[in-house]
Short mmCIF file of C-alpha atoms in Angstrom, two decimals:
data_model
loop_
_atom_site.label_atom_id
_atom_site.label_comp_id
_atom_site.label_asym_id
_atom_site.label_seq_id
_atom_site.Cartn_x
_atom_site.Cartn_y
_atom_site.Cartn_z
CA UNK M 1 0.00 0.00 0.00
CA UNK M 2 3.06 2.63 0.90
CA UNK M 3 4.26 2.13 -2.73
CA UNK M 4 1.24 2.64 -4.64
CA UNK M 5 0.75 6.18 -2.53
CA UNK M 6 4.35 7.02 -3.31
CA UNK M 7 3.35 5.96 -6.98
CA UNK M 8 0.14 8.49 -6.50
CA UNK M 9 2.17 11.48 -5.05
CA UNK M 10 4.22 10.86 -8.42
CA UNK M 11 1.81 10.43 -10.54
CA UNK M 12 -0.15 14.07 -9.32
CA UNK M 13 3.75 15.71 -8.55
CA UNK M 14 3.29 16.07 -5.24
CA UNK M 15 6.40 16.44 -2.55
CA UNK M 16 5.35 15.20 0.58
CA UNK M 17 7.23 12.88 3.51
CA UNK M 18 4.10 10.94 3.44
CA UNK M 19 3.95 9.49 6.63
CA UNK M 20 0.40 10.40 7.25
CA UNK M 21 -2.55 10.45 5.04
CA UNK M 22 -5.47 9.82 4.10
CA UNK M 23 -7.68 9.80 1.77
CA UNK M 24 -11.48 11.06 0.28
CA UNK M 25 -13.45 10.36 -2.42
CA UNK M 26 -16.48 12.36 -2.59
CA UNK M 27 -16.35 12.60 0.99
CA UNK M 28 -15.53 9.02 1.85
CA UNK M 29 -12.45 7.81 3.60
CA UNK M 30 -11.14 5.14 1.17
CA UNK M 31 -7.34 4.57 2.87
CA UNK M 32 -5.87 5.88 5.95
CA UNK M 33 -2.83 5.77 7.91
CA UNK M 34 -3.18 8.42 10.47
CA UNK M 35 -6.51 8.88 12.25
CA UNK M 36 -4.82 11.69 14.71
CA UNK M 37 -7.89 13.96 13.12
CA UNK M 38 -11.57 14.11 12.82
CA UNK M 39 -10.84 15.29 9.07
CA UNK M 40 -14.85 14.91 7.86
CA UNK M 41 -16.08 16.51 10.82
CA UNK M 42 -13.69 19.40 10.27
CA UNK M 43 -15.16 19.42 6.43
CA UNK M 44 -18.47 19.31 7.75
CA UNK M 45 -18.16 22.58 10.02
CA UNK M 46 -16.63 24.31 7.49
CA UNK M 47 -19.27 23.44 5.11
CA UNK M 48 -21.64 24.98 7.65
CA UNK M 49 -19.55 27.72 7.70
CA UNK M 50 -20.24 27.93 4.39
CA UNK M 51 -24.35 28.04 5.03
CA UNK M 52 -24.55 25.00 3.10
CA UNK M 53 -27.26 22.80 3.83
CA UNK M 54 -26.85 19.35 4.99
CA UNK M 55 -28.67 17.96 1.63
CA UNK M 56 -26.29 19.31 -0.53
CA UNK M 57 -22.74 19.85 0.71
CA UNK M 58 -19.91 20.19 -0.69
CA UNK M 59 -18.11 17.04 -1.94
CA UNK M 60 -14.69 17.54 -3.89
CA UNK M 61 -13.89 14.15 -6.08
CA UNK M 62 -10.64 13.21 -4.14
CA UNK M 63 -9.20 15.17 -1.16
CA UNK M 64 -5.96 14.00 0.15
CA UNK M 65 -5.14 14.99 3.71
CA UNK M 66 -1.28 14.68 4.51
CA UNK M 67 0.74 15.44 7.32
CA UNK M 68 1.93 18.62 5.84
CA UNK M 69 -0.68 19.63 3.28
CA UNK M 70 -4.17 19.67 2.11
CA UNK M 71 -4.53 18.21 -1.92
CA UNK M 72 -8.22 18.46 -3.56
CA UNK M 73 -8.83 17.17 -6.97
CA UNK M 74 -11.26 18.67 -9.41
CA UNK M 75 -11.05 15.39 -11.70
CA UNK M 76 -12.71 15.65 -15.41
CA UNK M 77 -13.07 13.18 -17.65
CA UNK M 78 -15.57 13.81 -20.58
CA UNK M 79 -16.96 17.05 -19.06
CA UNK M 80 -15.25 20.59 -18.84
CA UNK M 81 -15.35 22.65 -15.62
CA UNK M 82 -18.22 23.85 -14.48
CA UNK M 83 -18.69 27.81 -15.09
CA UNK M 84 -21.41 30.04 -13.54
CA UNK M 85 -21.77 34.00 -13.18
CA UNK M 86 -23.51 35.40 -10.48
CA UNK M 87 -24.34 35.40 -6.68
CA UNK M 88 -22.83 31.93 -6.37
CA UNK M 89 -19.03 33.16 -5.57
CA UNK M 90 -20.62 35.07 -2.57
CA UNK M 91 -21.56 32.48 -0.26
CA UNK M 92 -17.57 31.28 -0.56
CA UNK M 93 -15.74 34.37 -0.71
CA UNK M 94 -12.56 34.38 1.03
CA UNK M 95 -9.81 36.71 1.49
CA UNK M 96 -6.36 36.24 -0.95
CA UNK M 97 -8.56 36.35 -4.28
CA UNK M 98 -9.45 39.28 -6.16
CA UNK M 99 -13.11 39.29 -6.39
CA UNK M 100 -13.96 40.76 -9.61
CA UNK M 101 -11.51 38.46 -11.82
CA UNK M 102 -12.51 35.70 -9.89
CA UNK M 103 -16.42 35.64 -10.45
CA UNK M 104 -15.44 37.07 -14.15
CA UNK M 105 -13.79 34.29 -14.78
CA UNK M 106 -16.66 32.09 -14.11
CA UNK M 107 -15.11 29.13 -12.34
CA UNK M 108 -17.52 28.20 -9.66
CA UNK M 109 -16.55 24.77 -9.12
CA UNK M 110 -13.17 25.38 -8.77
CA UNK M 111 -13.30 28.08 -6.69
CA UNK M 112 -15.74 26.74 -3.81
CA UNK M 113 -13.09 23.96 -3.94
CA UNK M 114 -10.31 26.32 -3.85
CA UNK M 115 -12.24 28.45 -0.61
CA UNK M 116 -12.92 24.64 1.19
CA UNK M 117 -9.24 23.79 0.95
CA UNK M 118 -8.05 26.97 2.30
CA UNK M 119 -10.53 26.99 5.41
CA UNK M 120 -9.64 23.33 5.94
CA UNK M 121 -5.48 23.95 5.75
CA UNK M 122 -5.83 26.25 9.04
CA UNK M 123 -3.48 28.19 7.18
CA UNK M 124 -1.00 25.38 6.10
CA UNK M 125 -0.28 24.74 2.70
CA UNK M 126 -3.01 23.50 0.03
CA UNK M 127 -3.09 22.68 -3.53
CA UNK M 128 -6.02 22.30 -5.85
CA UNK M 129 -5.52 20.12 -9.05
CA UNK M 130 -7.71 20.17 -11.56
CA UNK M 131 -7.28 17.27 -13.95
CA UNK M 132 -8.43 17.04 -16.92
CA UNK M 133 -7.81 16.21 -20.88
CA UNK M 134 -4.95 18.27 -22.52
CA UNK M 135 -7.64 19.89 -24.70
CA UNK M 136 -9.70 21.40 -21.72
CA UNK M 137 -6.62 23.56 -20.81
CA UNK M 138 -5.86 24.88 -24.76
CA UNK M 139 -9.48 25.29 -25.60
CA UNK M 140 -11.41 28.16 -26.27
CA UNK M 141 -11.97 28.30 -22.29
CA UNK M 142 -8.37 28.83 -21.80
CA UNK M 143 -8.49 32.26 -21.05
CA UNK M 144 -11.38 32.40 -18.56
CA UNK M 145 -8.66 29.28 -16.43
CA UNK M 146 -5.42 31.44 -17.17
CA UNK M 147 -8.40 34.69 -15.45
CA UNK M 148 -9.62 32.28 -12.39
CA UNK M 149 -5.81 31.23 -11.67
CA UNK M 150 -4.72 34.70 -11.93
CA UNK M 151 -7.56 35.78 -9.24
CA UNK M 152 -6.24 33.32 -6.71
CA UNK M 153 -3.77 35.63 -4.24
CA UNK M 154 -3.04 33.15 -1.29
CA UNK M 155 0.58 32.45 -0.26
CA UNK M 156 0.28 28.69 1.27
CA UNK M 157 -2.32 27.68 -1.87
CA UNK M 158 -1.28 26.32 -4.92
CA UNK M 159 -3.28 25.91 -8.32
CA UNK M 160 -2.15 23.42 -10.56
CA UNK M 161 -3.31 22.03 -14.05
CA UNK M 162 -2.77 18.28 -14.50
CA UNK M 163 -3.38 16.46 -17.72
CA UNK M 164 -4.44 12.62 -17.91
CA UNK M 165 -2.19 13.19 -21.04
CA UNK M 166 1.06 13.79 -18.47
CA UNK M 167 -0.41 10.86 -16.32
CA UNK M 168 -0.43 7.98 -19.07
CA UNK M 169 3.00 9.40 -20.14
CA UNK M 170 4.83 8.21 -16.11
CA UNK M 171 2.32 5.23 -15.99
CA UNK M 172 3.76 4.00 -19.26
CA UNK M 173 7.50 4.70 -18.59
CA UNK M 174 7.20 2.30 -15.24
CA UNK M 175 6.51 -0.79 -14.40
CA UNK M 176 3.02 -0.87 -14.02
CA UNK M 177 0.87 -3.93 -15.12
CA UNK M 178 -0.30 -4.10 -18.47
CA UNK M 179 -4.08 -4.24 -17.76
CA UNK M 180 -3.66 -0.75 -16.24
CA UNK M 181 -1.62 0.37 -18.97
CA UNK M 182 -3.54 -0.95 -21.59
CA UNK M 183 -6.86 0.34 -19.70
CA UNK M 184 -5.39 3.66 -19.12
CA UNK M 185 -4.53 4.11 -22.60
CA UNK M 186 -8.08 2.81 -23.84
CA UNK M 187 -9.62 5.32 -21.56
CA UNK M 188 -7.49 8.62 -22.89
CA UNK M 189 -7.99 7.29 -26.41
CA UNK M 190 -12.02 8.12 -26.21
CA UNK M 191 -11.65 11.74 -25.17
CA UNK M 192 -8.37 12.36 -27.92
#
């Protein structure tokens, strides 16, 4: 199990020591080695924090808790990010992002993930991925990302585009079994 979450902090270029983690997806503990922390619960207050009701919380697709950082994934697969304008951004508003670009930019579902990660890291470092196919980040949205990114002002968060492209490229150049390989590969060549 160690191995395969060195092979994951790889894989998503994360530095780490590692030690302790665990972690989420959509919500749900799936692997952990620490249990020193009530994680969820913490998740949960911010959420009501947030004002969000119990129905319909919050609930990034992987969130990695390690000893010495916070890592939520946006993961996207055959659908692009989800954009809204409006009164949305309000309810998450935090301070370090410049309001205006930010809600211009339309990124909704990247920023309440963004505002969740940096309540969570109790000012400790955090990084939000969003992965996604190579074409997401060099389509015609491309601008409105480069706008959202450029919004974000905090100086323990990090923002990072990942492709699935980048992925497939270390999972092929190591010794990985061939079912994932070949499965990985079959997977990238329906959204190419």
């Amino acid at each position: 199990v160690r191995e395969r979450f060195e092979d994951l902090l790889n894989l998503l270029n994360i530095k780490s020591d590692g030690k302790d983690y665990d972690i989420y997806l959509w919500g749900v503990p799936i692997s952990s080695q620490s249990n020193k922390n009530n994680f969820i619960e913490k998740f949960r207050e911010v959420s009501r924090n947030f004002n969000e009701t119990s129905s319909k919380m919050t609930e990034p697709d992987v969130m990695i808790k390690l000893s010495d950082k916070i890592v939520f994934i946006e993961v996207k697969y055959l659908s692009a990010n989800e954009i809204k304008t409006g009164e949305e951004f309000a309810k998450y508003l935090i301070p370090d992002v410049e309001k205006e670009k930010l809600i211009e930019s339309g990124h909704y579902e990247l920023f309440r993930n963004w505002a969740f990660a940096s309540k969570l890291s109790y000012g400790n470092d955090f990084i939000l991925i969003n992965l996604a196919p190579k074409k997401l980040f060099s389509s015609k949205s491309q601008s409105k990302l480069i706008q959202f990114e450029n919004s974000l002002k905090s100086t323990k968060g990090k923002f990072v585009k990942l492709t699935w492209e980048e992925i497939l490229e270390k999972v092929n150049n190591k010794e990985y079994d061939m079912w994932f390989k070949n499965y990985l590969n079959k997977k990238l060549d329906a959204i190419r």
